[in-house]
CSV table of C-alpha atoms (C1' of nucleotides) in Angstrom, one decimal:
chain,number,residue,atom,x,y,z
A,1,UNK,CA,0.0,0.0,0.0
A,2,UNK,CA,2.0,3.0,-0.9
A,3,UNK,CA,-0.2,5.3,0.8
A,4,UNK,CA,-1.0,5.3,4.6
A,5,UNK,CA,1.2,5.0,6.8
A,6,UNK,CA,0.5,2.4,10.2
A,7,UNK,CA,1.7,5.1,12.7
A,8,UNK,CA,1.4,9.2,12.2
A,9,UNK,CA,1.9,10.5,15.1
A,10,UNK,CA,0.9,14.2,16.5
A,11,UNK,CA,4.1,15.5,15.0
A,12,UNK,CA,3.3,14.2,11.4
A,13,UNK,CA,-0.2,15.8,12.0
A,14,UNK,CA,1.6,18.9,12.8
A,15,UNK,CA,3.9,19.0,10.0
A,16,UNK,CA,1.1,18.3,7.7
A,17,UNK,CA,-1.5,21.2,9.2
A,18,UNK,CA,1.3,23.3,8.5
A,19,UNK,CA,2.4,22.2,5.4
A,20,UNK,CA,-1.4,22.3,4.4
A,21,UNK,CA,-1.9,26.2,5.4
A,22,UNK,CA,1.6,27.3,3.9
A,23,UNK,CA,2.9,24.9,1.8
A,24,UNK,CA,7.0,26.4,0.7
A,25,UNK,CA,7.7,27.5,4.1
A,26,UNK,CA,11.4,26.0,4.8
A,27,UNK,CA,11.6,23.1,6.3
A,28,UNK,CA,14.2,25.2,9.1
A,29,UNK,CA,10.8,26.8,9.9
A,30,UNK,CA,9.1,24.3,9.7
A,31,UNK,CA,11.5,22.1,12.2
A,32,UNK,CA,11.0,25.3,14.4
A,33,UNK,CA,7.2,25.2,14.4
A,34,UNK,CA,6.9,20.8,15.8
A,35,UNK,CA,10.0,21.3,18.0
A,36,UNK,CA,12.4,19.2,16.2
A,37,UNK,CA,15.4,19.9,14.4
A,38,UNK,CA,15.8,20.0,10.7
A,39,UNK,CA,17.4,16.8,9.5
A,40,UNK,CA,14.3,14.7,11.4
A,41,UNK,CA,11.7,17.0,10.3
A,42,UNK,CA,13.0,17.0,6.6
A,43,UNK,CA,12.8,12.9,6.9
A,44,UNK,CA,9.5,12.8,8.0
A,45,UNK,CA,8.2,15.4,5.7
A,46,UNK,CA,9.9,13.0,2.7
A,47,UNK,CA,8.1,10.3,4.3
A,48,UNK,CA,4.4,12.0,4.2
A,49,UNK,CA,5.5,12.8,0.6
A,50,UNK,CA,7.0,9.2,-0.6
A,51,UNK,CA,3.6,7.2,1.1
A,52,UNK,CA,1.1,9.5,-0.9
A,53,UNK,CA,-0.4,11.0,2.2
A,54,UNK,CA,1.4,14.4,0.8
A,55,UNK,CA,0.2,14.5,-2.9
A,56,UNK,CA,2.0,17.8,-4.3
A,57,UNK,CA,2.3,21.7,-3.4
A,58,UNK,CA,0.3,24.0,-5.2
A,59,UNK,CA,0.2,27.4,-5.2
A,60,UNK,CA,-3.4,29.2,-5.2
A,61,UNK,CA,-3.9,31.8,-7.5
A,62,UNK,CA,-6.6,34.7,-8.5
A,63,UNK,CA,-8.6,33.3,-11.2
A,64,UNK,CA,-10.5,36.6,-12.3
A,65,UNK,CA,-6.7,38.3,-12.2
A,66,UNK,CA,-6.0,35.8,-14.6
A,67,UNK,CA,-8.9,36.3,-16.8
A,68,UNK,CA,-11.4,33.8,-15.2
A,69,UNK,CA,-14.3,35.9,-14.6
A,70,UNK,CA,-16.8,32.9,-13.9
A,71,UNK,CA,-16.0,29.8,-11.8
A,72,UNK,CA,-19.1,27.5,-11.6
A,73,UNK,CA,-20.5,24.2,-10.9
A,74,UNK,CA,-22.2,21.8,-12.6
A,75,UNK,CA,-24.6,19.2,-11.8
A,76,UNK,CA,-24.5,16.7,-15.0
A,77,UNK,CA,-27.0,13.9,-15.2
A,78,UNK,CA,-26.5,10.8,-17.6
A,79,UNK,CA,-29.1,9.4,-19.1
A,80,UNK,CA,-27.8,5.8,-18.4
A,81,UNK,CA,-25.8,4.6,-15.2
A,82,UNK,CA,-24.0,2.1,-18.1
A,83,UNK,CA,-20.5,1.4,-16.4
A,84,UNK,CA,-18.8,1.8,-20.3
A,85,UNK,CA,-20.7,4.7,-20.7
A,86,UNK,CA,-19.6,6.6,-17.1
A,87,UNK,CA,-16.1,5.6,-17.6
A,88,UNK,CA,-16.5,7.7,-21.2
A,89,UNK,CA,-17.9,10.6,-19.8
A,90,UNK,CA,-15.2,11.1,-17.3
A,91,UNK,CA,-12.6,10.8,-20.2
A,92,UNK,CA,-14.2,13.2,-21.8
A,93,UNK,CA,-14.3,16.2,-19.8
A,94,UNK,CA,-10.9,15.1,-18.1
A,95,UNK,CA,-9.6,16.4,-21.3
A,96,UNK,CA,-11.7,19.8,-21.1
A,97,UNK,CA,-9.2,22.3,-19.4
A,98,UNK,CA,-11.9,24.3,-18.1
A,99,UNK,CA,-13.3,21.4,-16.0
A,100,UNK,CA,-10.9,21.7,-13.2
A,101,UNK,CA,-12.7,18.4,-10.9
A,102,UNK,CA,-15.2,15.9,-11.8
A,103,UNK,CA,-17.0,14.0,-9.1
A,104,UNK,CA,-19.3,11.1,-9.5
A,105,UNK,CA,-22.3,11.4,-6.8
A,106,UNK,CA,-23.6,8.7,-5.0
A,107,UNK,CA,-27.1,7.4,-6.0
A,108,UNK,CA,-26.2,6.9,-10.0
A,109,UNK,CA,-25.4,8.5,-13.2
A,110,UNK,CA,-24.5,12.2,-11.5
A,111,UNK,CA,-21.5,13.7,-11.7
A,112,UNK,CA,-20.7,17.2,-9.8
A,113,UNK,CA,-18.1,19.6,-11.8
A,114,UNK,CA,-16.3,23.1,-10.8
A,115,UNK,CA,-16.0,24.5,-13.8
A,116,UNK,CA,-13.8,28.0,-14.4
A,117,UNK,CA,-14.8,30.1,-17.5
A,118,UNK,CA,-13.6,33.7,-18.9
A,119,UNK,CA,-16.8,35.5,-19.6
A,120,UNK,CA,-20.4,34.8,-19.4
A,121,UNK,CA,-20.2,33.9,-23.7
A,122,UNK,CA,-17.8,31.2,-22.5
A,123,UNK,CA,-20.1,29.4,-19.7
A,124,UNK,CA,-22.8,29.5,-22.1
A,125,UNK,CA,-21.0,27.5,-24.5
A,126,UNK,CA,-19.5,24.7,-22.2
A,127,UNK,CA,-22.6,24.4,-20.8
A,128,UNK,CA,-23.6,23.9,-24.4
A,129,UNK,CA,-21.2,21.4,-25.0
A,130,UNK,CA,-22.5,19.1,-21.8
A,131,UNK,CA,-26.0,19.3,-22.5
A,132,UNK,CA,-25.4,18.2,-26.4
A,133,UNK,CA,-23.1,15.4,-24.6
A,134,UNK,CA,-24.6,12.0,-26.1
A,135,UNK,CA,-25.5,10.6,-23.0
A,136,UNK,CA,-25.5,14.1,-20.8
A,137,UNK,CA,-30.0,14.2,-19.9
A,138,UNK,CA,-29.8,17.0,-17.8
A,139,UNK,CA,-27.2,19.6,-16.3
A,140,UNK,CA,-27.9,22.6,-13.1
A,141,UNK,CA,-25.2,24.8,-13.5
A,142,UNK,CA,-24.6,26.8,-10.2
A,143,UNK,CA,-22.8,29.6,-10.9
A,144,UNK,CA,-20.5,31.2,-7.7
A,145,UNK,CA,-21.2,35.1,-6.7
A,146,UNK,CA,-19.6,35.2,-4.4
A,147,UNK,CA,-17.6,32.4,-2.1
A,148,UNK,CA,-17.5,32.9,1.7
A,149,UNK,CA,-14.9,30.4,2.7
A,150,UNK,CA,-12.3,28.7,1.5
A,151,UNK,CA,-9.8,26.5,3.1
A,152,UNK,CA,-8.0,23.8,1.7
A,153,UNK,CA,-7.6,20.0,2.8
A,154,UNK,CA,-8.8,19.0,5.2
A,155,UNK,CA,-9.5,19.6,8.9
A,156,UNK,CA,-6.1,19.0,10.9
A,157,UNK,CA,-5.5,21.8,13.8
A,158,UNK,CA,-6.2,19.2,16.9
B,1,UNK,CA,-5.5,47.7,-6.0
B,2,UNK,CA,-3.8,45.3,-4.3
B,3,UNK,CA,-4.5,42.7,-6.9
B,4,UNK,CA,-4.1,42.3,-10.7
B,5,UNK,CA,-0.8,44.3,-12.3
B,6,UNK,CA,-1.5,45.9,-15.6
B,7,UNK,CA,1.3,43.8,-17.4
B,8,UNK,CA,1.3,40.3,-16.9
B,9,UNK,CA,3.5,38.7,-19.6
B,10,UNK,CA,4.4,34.4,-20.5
B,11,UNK,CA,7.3,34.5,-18.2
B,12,UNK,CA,4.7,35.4,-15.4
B,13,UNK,CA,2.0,33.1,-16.6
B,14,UNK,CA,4.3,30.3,-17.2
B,15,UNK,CA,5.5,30.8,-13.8
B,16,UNK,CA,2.3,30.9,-12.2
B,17,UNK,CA,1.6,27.7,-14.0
B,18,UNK,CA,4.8,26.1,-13.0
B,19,UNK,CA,3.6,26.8,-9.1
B,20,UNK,CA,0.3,25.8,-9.3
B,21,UNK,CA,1.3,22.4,-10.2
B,22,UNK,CA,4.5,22.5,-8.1
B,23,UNK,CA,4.4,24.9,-5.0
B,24,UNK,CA,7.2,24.0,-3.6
B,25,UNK,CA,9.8,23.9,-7.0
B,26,UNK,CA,13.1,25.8,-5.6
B,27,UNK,CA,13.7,29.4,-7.3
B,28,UNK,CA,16.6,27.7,-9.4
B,29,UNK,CA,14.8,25.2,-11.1
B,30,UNK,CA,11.9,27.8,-11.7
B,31,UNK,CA,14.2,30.4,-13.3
B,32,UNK,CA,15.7,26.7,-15.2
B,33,UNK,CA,12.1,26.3,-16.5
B,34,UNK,CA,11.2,29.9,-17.4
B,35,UNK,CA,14.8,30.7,-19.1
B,36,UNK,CA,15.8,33.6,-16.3
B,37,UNK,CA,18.5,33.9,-13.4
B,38,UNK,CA,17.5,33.0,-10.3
B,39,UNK,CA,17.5,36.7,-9.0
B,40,UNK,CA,14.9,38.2,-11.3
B,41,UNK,CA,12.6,34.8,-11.4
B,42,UNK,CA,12.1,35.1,-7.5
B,43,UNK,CA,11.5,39.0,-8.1
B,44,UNK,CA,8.9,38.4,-10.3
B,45,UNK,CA,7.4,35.7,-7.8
B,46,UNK,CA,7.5,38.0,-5.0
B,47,UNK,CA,5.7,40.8,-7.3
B,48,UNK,CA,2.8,38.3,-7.8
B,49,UNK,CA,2.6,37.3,-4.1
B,50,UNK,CA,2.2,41.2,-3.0
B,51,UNK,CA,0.0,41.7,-6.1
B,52,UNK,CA,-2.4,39.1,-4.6
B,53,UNK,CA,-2.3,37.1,-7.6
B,54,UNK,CA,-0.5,34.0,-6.1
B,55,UNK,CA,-2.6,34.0,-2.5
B,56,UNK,CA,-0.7,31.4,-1.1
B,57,UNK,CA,0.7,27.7,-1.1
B,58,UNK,CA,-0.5,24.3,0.2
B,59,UNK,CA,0.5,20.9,0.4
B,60,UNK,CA,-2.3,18.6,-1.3
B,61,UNK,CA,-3.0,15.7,1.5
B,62,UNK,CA,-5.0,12.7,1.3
B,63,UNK,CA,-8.4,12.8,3.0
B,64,UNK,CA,-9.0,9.2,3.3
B,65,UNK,CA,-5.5,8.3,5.0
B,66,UNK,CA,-6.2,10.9,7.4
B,67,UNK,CA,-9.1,9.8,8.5
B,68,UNK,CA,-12.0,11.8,6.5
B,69,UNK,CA,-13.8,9.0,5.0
B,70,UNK,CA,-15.9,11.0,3.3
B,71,UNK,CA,-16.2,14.2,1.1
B,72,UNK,CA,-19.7,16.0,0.5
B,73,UNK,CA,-21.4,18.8,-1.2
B,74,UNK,CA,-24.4,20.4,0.3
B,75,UNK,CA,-26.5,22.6,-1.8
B,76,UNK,CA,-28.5,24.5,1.0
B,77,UNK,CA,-31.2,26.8,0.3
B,78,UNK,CA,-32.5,29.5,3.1
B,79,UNK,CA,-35.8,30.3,3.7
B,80,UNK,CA,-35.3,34.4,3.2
B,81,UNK,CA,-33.0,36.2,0.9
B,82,UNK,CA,-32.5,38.9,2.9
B,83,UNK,CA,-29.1,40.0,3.3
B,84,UNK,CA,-28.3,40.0,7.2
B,85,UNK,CA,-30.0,36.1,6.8
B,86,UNK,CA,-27.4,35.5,4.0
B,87,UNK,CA,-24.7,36.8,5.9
B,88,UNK,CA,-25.5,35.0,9.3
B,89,UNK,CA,-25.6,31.7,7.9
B,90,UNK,CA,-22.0,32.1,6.5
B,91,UNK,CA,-20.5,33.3,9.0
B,92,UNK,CA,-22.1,30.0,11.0
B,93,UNK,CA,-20.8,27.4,8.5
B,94,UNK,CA,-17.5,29.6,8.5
B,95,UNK,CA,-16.7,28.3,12.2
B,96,UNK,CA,-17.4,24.9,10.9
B,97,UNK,CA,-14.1,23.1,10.2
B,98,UNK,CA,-15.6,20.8,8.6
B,99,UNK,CA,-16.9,23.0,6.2
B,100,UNK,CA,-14.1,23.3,3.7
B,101,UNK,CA,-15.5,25.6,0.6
B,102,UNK,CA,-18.6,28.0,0.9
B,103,UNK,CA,-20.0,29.8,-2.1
B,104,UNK,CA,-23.4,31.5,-2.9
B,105,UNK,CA,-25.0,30.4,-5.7
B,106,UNK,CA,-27.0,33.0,-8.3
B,107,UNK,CA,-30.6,32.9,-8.1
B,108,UNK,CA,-31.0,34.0,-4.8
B,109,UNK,CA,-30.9,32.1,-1.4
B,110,UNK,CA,-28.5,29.0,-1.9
B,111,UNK,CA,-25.1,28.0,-1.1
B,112,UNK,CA,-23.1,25.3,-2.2
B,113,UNK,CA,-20.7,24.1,0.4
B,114,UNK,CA,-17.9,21.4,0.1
B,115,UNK,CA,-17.6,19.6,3.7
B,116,UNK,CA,-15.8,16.1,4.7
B,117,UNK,CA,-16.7,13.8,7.7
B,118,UNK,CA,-15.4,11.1,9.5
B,119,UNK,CA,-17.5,8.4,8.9
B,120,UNK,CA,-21.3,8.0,7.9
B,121,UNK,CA,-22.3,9.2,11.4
B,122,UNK,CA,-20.1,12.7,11.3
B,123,UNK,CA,-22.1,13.0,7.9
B,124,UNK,CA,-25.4,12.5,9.2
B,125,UNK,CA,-24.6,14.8,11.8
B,126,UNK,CA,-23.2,17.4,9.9
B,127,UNK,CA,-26.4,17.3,7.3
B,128,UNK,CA,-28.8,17.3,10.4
B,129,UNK,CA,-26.9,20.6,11.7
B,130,UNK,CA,-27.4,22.4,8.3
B,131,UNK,CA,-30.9,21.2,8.3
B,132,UNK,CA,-32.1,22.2,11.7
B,133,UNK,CA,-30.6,25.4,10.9
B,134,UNK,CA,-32.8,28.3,11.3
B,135,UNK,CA,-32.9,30.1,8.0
B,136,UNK,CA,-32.0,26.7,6.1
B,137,UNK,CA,-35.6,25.7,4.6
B,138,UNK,CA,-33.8,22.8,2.0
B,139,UNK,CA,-30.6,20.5,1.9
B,140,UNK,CA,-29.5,18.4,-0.8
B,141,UNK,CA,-26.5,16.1,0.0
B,142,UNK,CA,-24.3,15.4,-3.1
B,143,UNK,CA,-21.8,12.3,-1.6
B,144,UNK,CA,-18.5,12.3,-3.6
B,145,UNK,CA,-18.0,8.3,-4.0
B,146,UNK,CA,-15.1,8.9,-6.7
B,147,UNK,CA,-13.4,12.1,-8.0
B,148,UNK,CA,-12.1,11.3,-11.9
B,149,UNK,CA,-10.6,14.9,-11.9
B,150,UNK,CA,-8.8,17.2,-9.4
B,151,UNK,CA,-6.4,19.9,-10.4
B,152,UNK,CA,-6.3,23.3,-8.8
B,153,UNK,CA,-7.0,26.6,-9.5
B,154,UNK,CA,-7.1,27.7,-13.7
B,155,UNK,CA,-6.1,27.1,-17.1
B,156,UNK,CA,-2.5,28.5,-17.5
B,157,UNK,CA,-0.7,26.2,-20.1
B,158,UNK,CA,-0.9,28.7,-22.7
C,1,DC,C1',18.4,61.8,-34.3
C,2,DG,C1',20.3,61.6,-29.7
C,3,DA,C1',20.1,62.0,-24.6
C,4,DG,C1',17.9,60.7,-20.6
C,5,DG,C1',15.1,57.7,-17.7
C,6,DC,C1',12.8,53.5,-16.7
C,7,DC,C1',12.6,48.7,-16.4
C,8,DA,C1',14.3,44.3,-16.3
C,9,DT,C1',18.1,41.4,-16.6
C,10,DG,C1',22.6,38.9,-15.3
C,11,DC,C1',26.7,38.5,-12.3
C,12,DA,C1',28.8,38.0,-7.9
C,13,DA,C1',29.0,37.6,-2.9
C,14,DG,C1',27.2,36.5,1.6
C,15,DG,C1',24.2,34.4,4.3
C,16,DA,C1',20.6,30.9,4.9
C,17,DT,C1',18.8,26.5,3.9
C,18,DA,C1',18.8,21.5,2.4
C,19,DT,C1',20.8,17.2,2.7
C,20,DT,C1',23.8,13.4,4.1
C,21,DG,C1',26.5,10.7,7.3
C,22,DC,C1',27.2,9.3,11.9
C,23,DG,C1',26.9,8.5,16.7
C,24,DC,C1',23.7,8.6,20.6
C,25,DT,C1',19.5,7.8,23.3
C,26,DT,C1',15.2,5.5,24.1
C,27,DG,C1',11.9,2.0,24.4
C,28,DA,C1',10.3,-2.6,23.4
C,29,DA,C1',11.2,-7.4,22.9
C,30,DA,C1',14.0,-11.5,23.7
D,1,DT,C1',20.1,-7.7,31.3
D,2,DT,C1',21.0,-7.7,26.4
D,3,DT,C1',19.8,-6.8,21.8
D,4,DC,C1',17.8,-4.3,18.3
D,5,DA,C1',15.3,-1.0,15.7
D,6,DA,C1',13.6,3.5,15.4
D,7,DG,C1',14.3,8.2,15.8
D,8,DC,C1',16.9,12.0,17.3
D,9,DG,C1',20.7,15.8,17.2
D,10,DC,C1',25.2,17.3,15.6
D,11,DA,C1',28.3,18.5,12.1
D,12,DA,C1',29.8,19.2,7.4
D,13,DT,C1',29.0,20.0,2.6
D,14,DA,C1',26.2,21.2,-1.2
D,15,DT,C1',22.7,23.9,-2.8
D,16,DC,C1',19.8,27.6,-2.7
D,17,DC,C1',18.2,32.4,-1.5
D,18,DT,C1',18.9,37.1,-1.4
D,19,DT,C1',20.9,41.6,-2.0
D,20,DG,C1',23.7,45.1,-4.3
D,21,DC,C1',25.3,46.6,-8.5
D,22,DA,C1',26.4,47.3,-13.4
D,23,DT,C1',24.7,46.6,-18.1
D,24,DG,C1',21.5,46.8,-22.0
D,25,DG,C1',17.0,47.4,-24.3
D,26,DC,C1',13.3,50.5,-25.1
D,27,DC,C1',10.4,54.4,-24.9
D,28,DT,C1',9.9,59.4,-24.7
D,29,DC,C1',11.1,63.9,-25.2
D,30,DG,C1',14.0,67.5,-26.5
DNA sequence: CGAGGCCATGCAAGGATATTGCGCTTGAAA
DNA sequence: TTTCAAGCGCAATATCCTTGCATGGCCTCG
């Protein structure tokens, strides 16, 4: 199993709440921050990274400073729950850009997508090009105003 | 305007696409990838950090091998749109750590929140919170049961 | 057309950080 | 008690970050 690991102790959970809120601080700070020094800390962290329980550092960026004036979800429906036919979908908008996530929902056929698009002319037409999907029956596009929170991860500050 | 600079040329957007899919790439092998010296690559980082337009880094971690079984979306509609309503409920779900991504929805009324949970319990628990709300009339639970796409923030391979 | 100023670059030096090897302590099991 | 494995800190070296400074392109204005 290459991800897990059987013990992760309070200091792992550390490093990784840390890691999570301010992902190229150096591991010298980092060492500071759990108590440690930096050889140990910098093993571990290469630990977290080498079982998969650390999957990559990203940096978070302003999508409307870079031209994305819409970001917006959609709630796709497929006319049949066809395993072949699932499997295609997903291919599909995997290789769409724009679609930055695709999540299948519980209870059949759904799929959930955040979408980014740069004006209101481009929503319109990838919402176009789900609904005249071949086996797309339905899509609810949610369209963000406005979002109140967001925090990455997951909860880890215990 | 603390965000957005008037020029924003390919060095910066290739840079900002280098970071978003590798937050923690040293300055050297940034400046290797972009064709600069090291001195005015991390300049032109630190201009996009104070310009707003890189908000920050994170390490991606693993949910499940941290214990959050489970990954949700709620769409939750409130009985009134009136503004002090909208803005009370936010700031509710915003002390919610469990409550990882809030955004209002157009059309008046609904938010769409991304939350994870323990087990099937914490997620029962969590929905019957939202629900027994008092300005929360409607809650639809979206359970994430496999995500074929995940990358972060935009488009920038351009 | 030429001089000046602005902007961004590259080079070089120092200081800080990352990374490896090694010896030590600790705690659990034989 | 002895043994062993895991994890730590220290020390040394390699790499990287960061700053100051000089150079060159480019636009503007005289």
């Amino acid at each position: 199993m290459p991800d897990s690991i059987d013990n992760l102790d309070a200091v792992d959970r550390q490093i990784l709440a840390e890691l999570q809120s301010d992902g190229r601080m150096t591991n010298v700070e980092l060492a500071r921050r759990v108590d440690l020094s930096a050889p140990p800390c910098l093993r571990r962290v290469r630990r977290l990274e080498e079982a998969g329980i650390i999957r990559g550092y990203h940096a978070e960026v302003d999508p409307v400073a870079l031209g994305w004036e819409i970001t917006f979800f959609a709630l796709v429906g497929l006319e049949s729950q066809k395993q072949t036919l699932l499997q295609a979908f997903q291919e599909e908008v995997k290789q769409w850009p724009e679609v930055r996530e695709c999540h299948m929902i519980r209870g059949g056929g759904d799929f959930l997508l955040r979408v980014v698009a740069r004006d209101t002319a481009h929503e319109n037409a990838l919402t176009n090009r789900l609904t005249s999907h071949a086996t797309v029956s339905r899509v609810q596009t949610l369209q963000t105003i406005h979002t109140a929170k967001q925090v990455p991860g997951v909860p880890l500050e215990m």
